[in-house]
Tab-separated table of C-alpha atoms and ligand atoms in Angstrom:
chain	number	residue	atom	x	y	z
A	286	UNK	CA	85.988	-179.839	106.134
A	287	UNK	CA	89.122	-178.482	104.347
A	288	UNK	CA	91.887	-178.106	106.769
A	289	UNK	CA	92.239	-174.386	105.627
A	290	UNK	CA	88.590	-173.584	106.950
A	291	UNK	CA	88.228	-172.390	110.435
A	292	UNK	CA	84.779	-174.101	111.053
A	293	UNK	CA	82.975	-176.820	109.628
A	294	UNK	CA	79.365	-176.420	108.499
A	295	UNK	CA	78.061	-179.665	110.408
A	296	UNK	CA	79.227	-177.825	113.795
A	297	UNK	CA	77.260	-174.890	112.884
A	298	UNK	CA	74.276	-176.622	111.911
A	299	UNK	CA	74.289	-178.841	114.957
A	300	UNK	CA	74.699	-175.776	117.117
A	301	UNK	CA	71.643	-174.263	115.773
A	302	UNK	CA	69.509	-177.367	115.901
A	303	UNK	CA	70.431	-177.641	119.418
A	304	UNK	CA	69.197	-173.851	120.124
A	305	UNK	CA	72.750	-172.598	120.577
A	306	UNK	CA	73.416	-168.767	119.731
A	307	UNK	CA	75.824	-168.606	116.653
A	308	UNK	CA	79.059	-166.580	117.301
A	309	UNK	CA	79.886	-163.483	114.909
A	310	UNK	CA	83.054	-165.556	113.666
A	311	UNK	CA	80.551	-168.601	112.912
A	312	UNK	CA	78.085	-166.402	111.082
A	313	UNK	CA	80.537	-164.375	108.989
A	314	UNK	CA	82.231	-167.589	108.018
A	315	UNK	CA	79.099	-169.457	107.076
A	316	UNK	CA	77.708	-166.867	104.815
A	317	UNK	CA	81.048	-166.135	102.929
A	318	UNK	CA	81.953	-169.834	102.582
A	319	UNK	CA	78.167	-170.490	101.336
A	320	UNK	CA	78.721	-167.673	98.817
A	321	UNK	CA	81.947	-169.087	97.453
A	322	UNK	CA	80.730	-172.788	97.322
A	323	UNK	CA	82.543	-174.057	100.420
A	324	UNK	CA	79.300	-174.766	101.965
A	325	UNK	CA	76.912	-176.907	100.281
A	326	UNK	CA	73.350	-176.328	99.303
A	327	UNK	CA	72.245	-179.324	101.546
A	328	UNK	CA	74.154	-178.068	104.454
A	329	UNK	CA	72.832	-174.508	104.105
A	330	UNK	CA	69.195	-175.911	103.689
A	331	UNK	CA	69.652	-177.620	107.066
A	332	UNK	CA	70.819	-174.470	108.689
A	333	UNK	CA	68.099	-172.374	107.376
A	334	UNK	CA	65.531	-174.921	108.554
A	335	UNK	CA	67.171	-175.044	111.900
A	336	UNK	CA	67.199	-171.175	111.899
A	337	UNK	CA	63.171	-171.288	110.755
A	338	UNK	CA	62.503	-173.581	113.761
A	339	UNK	CA	64.868	-172.362	116.689
A	340	UNK	CA	65.150	-168.503	115.637
A	341	UNK	CA	67.993	-166.134	116.133
A	342	UNK	CA	68.396	-163.484	118.522
A	343	UNK	CA	68.779	-159.750	117.509
A	344	UNK	CA	72.623	-159.880	117.717
A	345	UNK	CA	72.797	-163.012	115.398
A	346	UNK	CA	70.311	-161.501	112.888
A	347	UNK	CA	72.125	-158.225	112.946
A	348	UNK	CA	75.462	-160.063	112.193
A	349	UNK	CA	74.020	-162.406	109.618
A	350	UNK	CA	72.619	-159.211	107.683
A	351	UNK	CA	75.987	-157.645	107.819
A	352	UNK	CA	77.648	-160.760	106.502
A	353	UNK	CA	75.203	-160.848	103.558
A	354	UNK	CA	75.853	-156.989	102.985
A	355	UNK	CA	79.760	-157.671	102.916
A	356	UNK	CA	79.432	-160.627	100.432
A	357	UNK	CA	79.068	-157.810	97.527
A	358	UNK	CA	79.433	-154.232	96.849
A	359	UNK	CA	77.697	-151.221	98.866
A	360	UNK	CA	76.419	-148.480	96.902
A	361	UNK	CA	77.232	-144.669	97.589
A	362	UNK	CA	75.308	-141.686	96.849
A	363	UNK	CA	77.316	-139.033	98.775
A	364	UNK	CA	77.969	-137.176	95.555
A	365	UNK	CA	74.351	-136.244	95.318
A	366	UNK	CA	73.286	-132.713	96.359
A	367	UNK	CA	70.010	-134.409	97.900
A	368	UNK	CA	69.497	-136.472	100.802
A	369	UNK	CA	68.543	-140.192	99.517
A	370	UNK	CA	65.416	-141.884	100.855
A	371	UNK	CA	63.782	-145.079	99.825
A	372	UNK	CA	60.671	-147.122	100.278
A	373	UNK	CA	60.281	-151.026	100.517
A	374	UNK	CA	56.986	-152.851	100.752
A	375	UNK	CA	56.791	-156.633	101.718
A	376	UNK	CA	54.270	-156.835	98.691
A	377	UNK	CA	50.763	-157.128	98.222
A	378	UNK	CA	47.844	-157.581	95.856
A	379	UNK	CA	47.311	-154.094	93.664
A	380	UNK	CA	50.300	-152.600	95.361
A	381	UNK	CA	51.574	-150.269	92.806
A	382	UNK	CA	52.516	-147.423	95.265
A	383	UNK	CA	56.250	-147.426	94.140
A	384	UNK	CA	55.275	-146.345	90.832
A	385	UNK	CA	53.557	-142.671	91.819
A	386	UNK	CA	55.831	-142.649	94.990
A	387	UNK	CA	59.492	-142.467	93.744
A	388	UNK	CA	58.837	-139.559	91.303
A	389	UNK	CA	56.369	-137.821	93.677
A	390	UNK	CA	59.222	-137.725	96.548
A	391	UNK	CA	61.874	-136.688	93.925
A	392	UNK	CA	59.531	-133.919	92.758
A	393	UNK	CA	59.534	-132.687	96.445
A	394	UNK	CA	63.340	-132.652	96.610
A	395	UNK	CA	64.785	-135.875	97.803
A	396	UNK	CA	66.809	-138.561	95.867
A	397	UNK	CA	65.120	-141.866	95.589
A	398	UNK	CA	67.471	-144.781	94.540
A	399	UNK	CA	64.892	-147.707	94.426
A	400	UNK	CA	66.169	-151.102	93.723
A	401	UNK	CA	63.036	-153.426	93.002
A	402	UNK	CA	62.272	-157.029	92.152
A	403	UNK	CA	60.257	-159.130	90.062
A	404	UNK	CA	56.870	-160.898	91.185
A	405	UNK	CA	56.835	-164.195	92.431
A	406	UNK	CA	53.468	-165.933	93.117
A	407	UNK	CA	50.348	-163.923	93.897
A	408	UNK	CA	52.080	-160.570	94.576
A	409	UNK	CA	53.252	-158.420	91.555
A	410	UNK	CA	56.675	-156.995	90.996
A	411	UNK	CA	57.534	-153.531	90.265
A	412	UNK	CA	59.920	-154.391	87.645
A	413	UNK	CA	57.346	-156.447	85.759
A	414	UNK	CA	54.817	-153.489	85.972
A	415	UNK	CA	57.325	-150.999	84.425
A	416	UNK	CA	58.299	-153.554	81.905
A	417	UNK	CA	54.754	-153.137	80.394
A	418	UNK	CA	56.102	-149.757	79.108
A	419	UNK	CA	57.396	-149.833	75.651
A	420	UNK	CA	61.452	-149.947	75.721
A	421	UNK	CA	61.768	-149.449	79.414
A	422	UNK	CA	64.964	-151.119	80.620
A	423	UNK	CA	65.010	-152.562	84.376
A	424	UNK	CA	68.858	-153.400	84.140
A	425	UNK	CA	71.109	-150.418	84.411
A	426	UNK	CA	75.021	-150.228	85.269
A	427	UNK	CA	75.768	-148.298	88.279
A	428	UNK	CA	76.930	-145.284	86.374
A	429	UNK	CA	73.633	-145.018	84.425
A	430	UNK	CA	71.719	-145.507	87.694
A	431	UNK	CA	73.651	-142.578	89.134
A	432	UNK	CA	73.185	-140.592	85.856
A	433	UNK	CA	69.235	-141.232	86.035
A	434	UNK	CA	69.302	-140.209	89.742
A	435	UNK	CA	71.079	-136.963	89.066
A	436	UNK	CA	68.828	-136.003	86.221
A	437	UNK	CA	65.572	-137.006	87.576
A	438	UNK	CA	65.912	-137.322	91.178
A	439	UNK	CA	64.627	-140.937	91.085
A	440	UNK	CA	65.556	-144.156	89.581
A	441	UNK	CA	63.752	-147.753	89.773
A	442	UNK	CA	65.660	-150.501	88.538
A	443	UNK	CA	66.759	-154.148	89.247
A	444	UNK	CA	69.668	-154.929	91.843
A	445	UNK	CA	72.667	-155.632	89.990
A	446	UNK	CA	74.585	-159.076	90.600
A	447	UNK	CA	77.112	-157.610	92.712
A	448	UNK	CA	74.665	-156.372	95.290
A	449	UNK	CA	74.301	-158.869	98.395
A	450	UNK	CA	75.137	-161.926	96.207
A	451	UNK	CA	74.896	-164.257	99.351
A	452	UNK	CA	71.185	-163.147	99.437
A	453	UNK	CA	70.488	-164.045	95.777
A	454	UNK	CA	71.777	-167.662	96.416
A	455	UNK	CA	70.281	-167.880	99.894
A	456	UNK	CA	66.860	-166.640	98.626
A	457	UNK	CA	66.750	-169.140	95.612
A	458	UNK	CA	67.395	-172.011	98.175
A	459	UNK	CA	64.901	-170.768	100.774
A	460	UNK	CA	62.191	-170.776	98.018
A	461	UNK	CA	62.631	-174.574	97.189
A	462	UNK	CA	63.113	-175.656	101.037
A	463	UNK	CA	60.035	-174.000	102.664
A	464	UNK	CA	62.302	-171.585	104.498
A	465	UNK	CA	60.984	-168.683	103.094
A	466	UNK	CA	58.722	-167.566	106.229
A	467	UNK	CA	61.261	-167.421	108.814
A	468	UNK	CA	61.386	-163.745	110.406
A	469	UNK	CA	65.090	-163.504	110.719
A	470	UNK	CA	65.641	-164.536	107.348
A	471	UNK	CA	63.216	-162.393	105.410
A	472	UNK	CA	64.300	-159.250	107.746
A	473	UNK	CA	68.108	-159.858	106.876
A	474	UNK	CA	67.284	-160.647	103.228
A	475	UNK	CA	65.147	-157.411	102.712
A	476	UNK	CA	67.334	-155.081	104.921
A	477	UNK	CA	70.900	-156.376	103.583
A	478	UNK	CA	69.753	-155.207	100.087
A	479	UNK	CA	68.425	-151.949	101.384
A	480	UNK	CA	71.274	-151.174	103.473
A	481	UNK	CA	73.840	-152.141	100.642
A	482	UNK	CA	71.918	-149.909	98.310
A	483	UNK	CA	73.294	-147.108	100.161
A	484	UNK	CA	70.083	-145.139	101.044
A	485	UNK	CA	70.387	-142.771	103.991
A	486	UNK	CA	66.900	-143.181	104.862
A	487	UNK	CA	64.264	-145.817	104.387
A	488	UNK	CA	60.318	-146.267	104.904
A	489	UNK	CA	59.112	-149.948	105.326
A	490	UNK	CA	55.672	-150.909	104.222
A	491	UNK	CA	54.928	-154.267	106.008
A	492	UNK	CA	51.673	-155.520	104.741
A	493	UNK	CA	49.188	-157.500	106.804
A	494	UNK	CA	45.932	-159.375	105.795
A	495	UNK	CA	45.075	-162.154	103.753
A	496	UNK	CA	47.006	-160.809	100.479
A	497	UNK	CA	50.189	-160.344	102.420
A	498	UNK	CA	53.166	-162.499	103.036
A	499	UNK	CA	52.708	-161.892	106.938
A	500	UNK	CA	48.871	-162.382	107.043
A	501	UNK	CA	48.903	-162.297	110.993
A	502	UNK	CA	49.049	-158.669	112.224
A	503	UNK	CA	51.239	-159.658	115.210
A	504	UNK	CA	53.959	-161.429	113.041
A	505	UNK	CA	53.928	-158.376	110.553
A	506	UNK	CA	54.663	-156.179	113.719
A	507	UNK	CA	57.454	-158.477	114.809
A	508	UNK	CA	58.887	-158.297	111.186
A	509	UNK	CA	58.554	-154.446	110.928
A	510	UNK	CA	60.247	-153.918	114.589
A	511	UNK	CA	63.345	-156.400	113.326
A	512	UNK	CA	63.650	-154.512	110.317
A	513	UNK	CA	63.526	-151.094	111.765
A	514	UNK	CA	66.219	-152.110	114.288
A	515	UNK	CA	68.342	-153.904	111.623
A	516	UNK	CA	68.278	-150.317	109.631
A	517	UNK	CA	69.030	-148.339	112.743
A	518	UNK	CA	71.943	-150.504	113.510
A	519	UNK	CA	73.407	-149.956	110.125
A	520	UNK	CA	72.947	-146.181	110.327
A	521	UNK	CA	70.040	-145.800	108.048
A	522	UNK	CA	67.112	-143.701	109.366
A	523	UNK	CA	64.366	-146.261	109.395
A	524	UNK	CA	60.641	-146.438	110.212
A	525	UNK	CA	57.860	-148.799	109.359
A	526	UNK	CA	54.279	-148.684	108.633
A	527	UNK	CA	52.174	-151.958	109.029
A	528	UNK	CA	49.555	-151.402	106.211
A	529	UNK	CA	46.233	-153.285	105.421
A	530	UNK	CA	46.243	-156.052	102.560
A	531	UNK	CA	43.013	-157.772	103.473
A	532	UNK	CA	41.401	-156.187	100.439
A	533	UNK	CA	43.481	-155.392	97.251
A	534	UNK	CA	45.047	-151.766	96.823
A	535	UNK	CA	43.152	-149.763	94.301
A	536	UNK	CA	41.036	-151.127	91.497
A	537	UNK	CA	43.595	-153.074	89.372
A	538	UNK	CA	45.888	-156.150	90.041
A	539	UNK	CA	48.064	-156.841	86.988
A	540	UNK	CA	51.269	-155.197	85.100
A	541	UNK	CA	49.915	-152.689	82.687
A	542	UNK	CA	46.497	-152.193	84.519
A	543	UNK	CA	48.509	-151.033	87.406
A	544	UNK	CA	50.804	-148.864	85.524
A	545	UNK	CA	47.481	-146.983	83.961
A	546	UNK	CA	46.306	-146.636	87.750
A	547	UNK	CA	49.388	-145.211	88.817
A	548	UNK	CA	49.338	-142.535	85.831
A	549	UNK	CA	45.877	-141.621	87.023
A	550	UNK	CA	47.301	-140.868	90.544
A	551	UNK	CA	50.177	-138.798	89.060
A	552	UNK	CA	47.751	-137.096	86.983
A	553	UNK	CA	45.961	-135.851	90.293
A	554	UNK	CA	43.394	-138.562	90.130
A	555	UNK	CA	43.039	-142.348	90.841
A	556	UNK	CA	41.620	-144.481	93.727
A	557	UNK	CA	41.384	-142.982	97.288
A	558	UNK	CA	43.221	-145.639	99.045
A	559	UNK	CA	46.025	-145.559	96.344
A	560	UNK	CA	46.311	-141.704	96.680
A	561	UNK	CA	45.944	-141.718	100.483
A	562	UNK	CA	48.775	-144.463	100.909
A	563	UNK	CA	51.068	-142.636	98.418
A	564	UNK	CA	50.825	-139.284	100.171
A	565	UNK	CA	51.184	-140.770	103.560
A	566	UNK	CA	54.510	-142.474	102.394
A	567	UNK	CA	55.609	-139.462	100.803
A	568	UNK	CA	55.245	-137.225	103.842
A	569	UNK	CA	57.093	-139.973	106.090
A	570	UNK	CA	59.960	-140.311	103.472
A	571	UNK	CA	60.306	-136.450	103.202
A	572	UNK	CA	60.074	-136.017	106.975
A	573	UNK	CA	62.728	-138.903	107.853
A	574	UNK	CA	65.318	-136.722	105.634
A	575	UNK	CA	64.262	-133.313	106.905
A	576	UNK	CA	62.730	-131.939	103.912
A	577	UNK	CA	60.152	-129.531	105.162
A	578	UNK	CA	57.662	-127.148	103.327
A	579	UNK	CA	56.719	-129.445	100.367
A	580	UNK	CA	53.219	-130.659	99.907
A	581	UNK	CA	53.096	-134.166	98.113
A	582	UNK	CA	49.538	-133.618	97.534
A	583	UNK	CA	50.154	-130.538	95.562
A	584	UNK	CA	52.880	-132.017	93.712
A	585	UNK	CA	50.368	-134.729	92.552
A	586	UNK	CA	47.818	-132.039	91.379
A	587	UNK	CA	50.220	-129.524	89.750
A	588	UNK	CA	51.861	-132.057	87.406
A	589	UNK	CA	55.464	-131.919	88.902
A	590	UNK	CA	55.556	-135.527	89.999
A	591	UNK	CA	54.274	-136.774	86.419
A	592	UNK	CA	56.719	-134.483	85.014
A	593	UNK	CA	59.750	-136.557	87.096
A	594	UNK	CA	57.891	-139.661	85.997
A	595	UNK	CA	58.058	-138.956	82.316
A	596	UNK	CA	61.670	-137.776	82.506
A	597	UNK	CA	62.729	-141.148	84.687
A	598	UNK	CA	60.826	-143.462	82.230
A	599	UNK	CA	62.340	-141.859	79.164
A	600	UNK	CA	65.880	-141.794	80.878
A	601	UNK	CA	65.322	-145.751	81.145
A	602	UNK	CA	64.531	-146.094	77.444
A	603	UNK	CA	60.773	-146.102	77.913
A	604	UNK	CA	58.249	-143.990	75.893
A	605	UNK	CA	56.027	-142.387	78.412
A	606	UNK	CA	53.666	-141.794	75.472
A	607	UNK	CA	53.302	-145.294	74.070
A	608	UNK	CA	50.044	-147.149	74.547
A	609	UNK	CA	50.174	-149.553	77.524
A	610	UNK	CA	49.460	-153.235	76.363
A	611	UNK	CA	46.023	-154.339	76.567
A	612	UNK	CA	45.043	-158.058	76.875
A	613	UNK	CA	43.513	-159.883	73.838
A	614	UNK	CA	40.300	-161.252	75.830
A	615	UNK	CA	38.319	-159.995	78.619
A	616	UNK	CA	35.597	-161.411	80.679
A	617	UNK	CA	33.100	-159.670	83.260
A	618	UNK	CA	31.940	-161.288	86.579
A	619	UNK	CA	28.876	-159.670	87.884
A	620	UNK	CA	27.382	-159.703	91.256
A	621	UNK	CA	24.783	-162.526	92.245
A	622	UNK	CA	23.219	-160.224	95.036
A	623	UNK	CA	22.320	-156.706	95.782
A	624	UNK	CA	23.553	-154.978	98.947
A	625	UNK	CA	26.809	-153.534	100.110
A	626	UNK	CA	30.155	-155.204	99.515
A	627	UNK	CA	31.288	-156.384	102.830
A	628	UNK	CA	34.474	-157.991	102.114
A	629	UNK	CA	36.980	-158.691	99.340
A	630	UNK	CA	39.603	-161.216	99.654
A	631	UNK	CA	43.004	-159.909	98.632
A	632	UNK	CA	44.618	-163.413	98.248
A	633	UNK	CA	41.763	-164.500	95.877
A	634	UNK	CA	42.296	-161.622	93.590
A	635	UNK	CA	45.977	-162.041	93.823
A	636	UNK	CA	45.742	-165.730	92.811
A	637	UNK	CA	43.350	-164.943	89.996
A	638	UNK	CA	45.426	-162.246	88.502
A	639	UNK	CA	48.439	-164.607	88.689
A	640	UNK	CA	46.348	-167.503	86.927
A	641	UNK	CA	45.401	-164.997	84.216
A	642	UNK	CA	49.232	-164.604	83.326
A	643	UNK	CA	50.045	-161.618	85.271
A	644	UNK	CA	52.398	-163.336	87.476
A	645	UNK	CA	54.845	-166.364	87.477
A	646	UNK	CA	55.298	-169.527	89.202
A	647	UNK	CA	58.958	-169.924	88.728
A	648	UNK	CA	61.780	-167.522	88.601
A	649	UNK	CA	62.673	-166.533	85.036
A	650	UNK	CA	59.121	-167.389	83.493
A	651	UNK	CA	57.828	-164.415	81.243
A	652	UNK	CA	54.678	-162.601	82.332
A	653	UNK	CA	51.697	-161.177	80.277
A	654	UNK	CA	51.840	-157.372	80.458
A	655	UNK	CA	48.176	-156.888	79.858
A	656	UNK	CA	46.824	-159.671	82.058
A	657	UNK	CA	45.086	-158.935	85.397
A	658	UNK	CA	41.800	-157.970	87.059
A	659	UNK	CA	39.886	-154.726	87.242
A	660	UNK	CA	37.760	-154.229	90.298
A	661	UNK	CA	34.428	-152.366	89.913
A	662	UNK	CA	33.133	-152.197	93.377
A	663	UNK	CA	35.088	-152.250	96.655
A	664	UNK	CA	34.135	-153.028	100.336
A	665	UNK	CA	31.721	-150.261	101.531
A	666	UNK	CA	30.154	-149.721	98.025
A	667	UNK	CA	26.499	-150.498	97.046
A	668	UNK	CA	26.108	-153.305	94.333
A	669	UNK	CA	22.859	-154.318	92.644
A	670	UNK	CA	22.560	-158.045	91.248
A	671	UNK	CA	23.880	-158.499	87.626
A	672	UNK	CA	26.060	-155.389	87.913
A	673	UNK	CA	29.805	-155.784	87.032
A	674	UNK	CA	32.006	-156.805	90.009
A	675	UNK	CA	35.282	-157.832	88.132
A	676	UNK	CA	36.520	-157.628	84.466
A	677	UNK	CA	39.261	-160.455	83.963
A	678	UNK	CA	42.058	-159.789	81.213
A	679	UNK	CA	44.282	-162.238	79.451
A	680	UNK	CA	45.763	-163.128	76.212
A	681	UNK	CA	44.979	-166.840	76.930
A	682	UNK	CA	41.268	-167.261	77.453
A	683	UNK	CA	41.882	-170.895	78.548
A	684	UNK	CA	42.972	-169.232	81.742
A	685	UNK	CA	39.429	-167.704	82.452
A	686	UNK	CA	37.974	-170.866	84.226
A	687	UNK	CA	40.873	-171.331	86.925
A	688	UNK	CA	40.701	-167.629	87.595
A	689	UNK	CA	36.806	-167.619	87.929
A	690	UNK	CA	37.245	-170.481	90.195
A	691	UNK	CA	39.423	-168.938	92.871
A	692	UNK	CA	37.290	-165.764	92.691
A	693	UNK	CA	34.077	-167.747	93.701
A	694	UNK	CA	33.167	-166.582	97.170
A	695	UNK	CA	35.915	-163.805	97.090
A	696	UNK	CA	33.344	-161.255	97.846
A	697	UNK	CA	30.697	-160.998	100.570
A	698	UNK	CA	27.547	-158.882	99.792
A	699	UNK	CA	24.982	-157.867	102.349
A	700	UNK	CA	23.617	-155.331	104.951
A	701	UNK	CA	25.713	-155.795	107.802
A	702	UNK	CA	28.660	-153.640	108.953
A	703	UNK	CA	31.917	-153.722	106.841
A	704	UNK	CA	34.768	-155.131	108.636
A	705	UNK	CA	38.197	-154.420	107.324
A	706	UNK	CA	41.463	-153.336	108.674
A	707	UNK	CA	42.358	-149.741	108.748
A	708	UNK	CA	44.705	-148.443	105.990
A	709	UNK	CA	47.595	-147.797	108.562
A	710	UNK	CA	47.472	-150.520	110.850
A	711	UNK	CA	50.394	-149.501	112.921
A	712	UNK	CA	53.619	-147.111	113.000
A	713	UNK	CA	56.908	-148.440	114.206
A	714	UNK	CA	60.106	-146.278	114.801
B	33	LIG	N1	61.569	-160.156	100.008
B	33	LIG	C1	62.870	-160.441	99.933
B	33	LIG	O1	63.673	-159.826	99.400
B	33	LIG	N2	63.584	-161.405	100.824
B	33	LIG	C2	62.680	-162.210	101.451
B	33	LIG	O2	63.242	-163.022	102.169
B	33	LIG	C3	61.156	-161.958	101.402
B	33	LIG	C4	60.829	-160.821	100.729
């Protein structure tokens, strides 16, 4: 320990190892010292593991979140003439809701400053999806972000390096030390970025089911409650919906395929579950910021949400009229029995899309824009043996076998009741 440092990392690790409650000054120091390099990766790894094993109380989580916010800049949108509201999803298979939702909510009168991420593992990332559009730029300066927000009412872009830098370092470390799964660490990571983003209101989509980060609904509830508490403590109007991710959302998983499906929704069509969830979230977001009398369903039908989308994509260098990339190779998988589709495992579909090239296994890897899966029948629908169930898309056909392997057994076909989670499992505010 340097003579100039007020604490020693070893002392703080030992305290959490022994199940003590960390003090505010200890938390402020350890986050700051780690961000500036005075606490080593191996020390922070030990502390993160102690937190994963022994937890943190709500006061500690709130302070930890604050310390991460204070490690960087805090954005401010008070100059806008509309209230700001954002949505965050913990991620799921085929979860493209942000794409139609941000322009839809903007078309109804709110401003949506949406900082998004890239996919890692089996869940896709919003930025990877939008990068399937020719010319579209994820990285914007703060000035450009403000300009797009003022001109279009919505902006979807990457968080800059100045926003919660402590989280960037911590998240990379958690990824390689098996400490991602701790609820205090997930909640503080997500909420530090959303609070630093400067939104006045936030609706959280906490997914549960096999394709979600929190497959257990009770854990999903705990995560949702923790994040809602953090948002409210920071003065952000926050609510969470725990939503189903036992089955993929919509009929596509993969970057360009999901953009295509989002465009169908913005054109007034699209799969029923994607449309329903988009409208539910739009209503919650508008209500949270007190915008009344606007009907998101109508804004999808009358083209006003599509107009905002086109403006927003163009403002970020994209060509909304450019054809979307299409994978070089396709392979259809057909049903091997007749009956009703009883279940479809979201995790298997997500892993298959990832194996086809839609996702990455390491940060920084590139993804194939055209790769992914089209789903032809969802749970509840009838199918006849030999009819198409999935179409796999990839530029690299050597990937088909591994994707097929994981899809084997992903679907149950029979004549009993369909068992699945309701789309909205729980509302927490
Ligand atoms: N997303 C984040 O931003 N952080 C986590 O810890 C998990 C998901």
